[in-house]
Amino acid sequence: MKNFWIFAASLALLGCASAPSEKTRAQMRAEKADSDALMILADGLPNAPVPRDSIPIGGGVLYRVEKSGTGKIFSRLSSDGGKTWSEPSPLKYADTGRYILNPNSRPQIFALPNGSAVLLFYNNTSDSYDGGNVIWGSAGRPVGSEIRWSQPQPLLVSKSPEKKYSLPFFFSKNGSYWLFTRNGKRGALRKVGANAAKFLDSDPERTLATRGMLLNLKNIERGGRTVPMPRIPDVKKRGLTVEFTANFENAEAGVPIFDNTDAQGKGLKVETAPGRAFSVYLNDGVSQFGWTTDAGAYVPGKDAHIAIVIDGRSKLAMSVYDGQVCDGDSARPFGWETFYPEISSVNASGSAVVARGFGVDMKRFRIYSRPLSVSEIISNKNSGR
């Protein structure tokens, strides 16, 4: 009987049409993930899906994470099997020294097969459940009796603003990473995408990502440059990334960084905003989305590496400043935003203006037809290209 239900579910997932239509790569990936999930459920989950707050890190030491009620995550160490614990210490990102932020909810930690760890949290300081629709992960590399935590990567985004996740159970099986989530009384098994999962197994490199690169400009003359507009695939199918390295002479707002909008406002526009932030506008002629990134993106007179990521499938907008994922810091609860209008084509004008401002020294400017992972963004920055 068990095998019958697995077979029936497989037919439902893979379809039984007499004349199969041509499938997209996204559909085939989704079907493969569904098939893998069925096999895992048939075998049974490797462990009971219960919260985890501690892992062994070698030398007989236990490492525990806990909520603090102050918007931070704390860790403690135990050398006697958890009978006694050290004083709490706030977690920080190893590369920037910034605190890892989380609302007053219990973070979770899981050991990885490669000897590292993954920390699951919400990456915001909201005092409500508004940020429960995105699960973030940070990779931890044990060094002595401590763990060095990486910049966070979004691992799971809900399909509607009303749907919130409790922090999931995380495990590895058949060479892939999985999340077992609960929403109310319902459970779901989710496969972590291959691109998002890379940061769990390896640190950022010094190579330039080329897949999906639509535009790659260097040393744009002051006053800006008008360039032929590359065709961007529908945002809702994949998304996009705008990445640039620039030196801003002042903190003037309203300076266009990229603009291909037409007279009706359709298109994509990025410009400087008050507080040394950036405003992002997407308009497909029917629906639109606007968002302002965290303040303090750059210091006038100093080079800054900026990446603005729009994930059209997950409907998540985020930014990365000089290798630090924006989290709102102490200025606002969120440094990222979810959006739920479907944004289709932002191809409007046949040309685009890049860096139209005499106070902007644009050294590198790129557009990708996909959302880069945080690891790829940091790797691009490290490459110096």
Coordinates of C-alpha atoms in Angstrom, one line a residue, residues 58 144 217:
G58 CA 35.2 19.2 18.6
G144 CA 39.1 26.4 17.8
L217 CA 30.8 48.5 -18.5

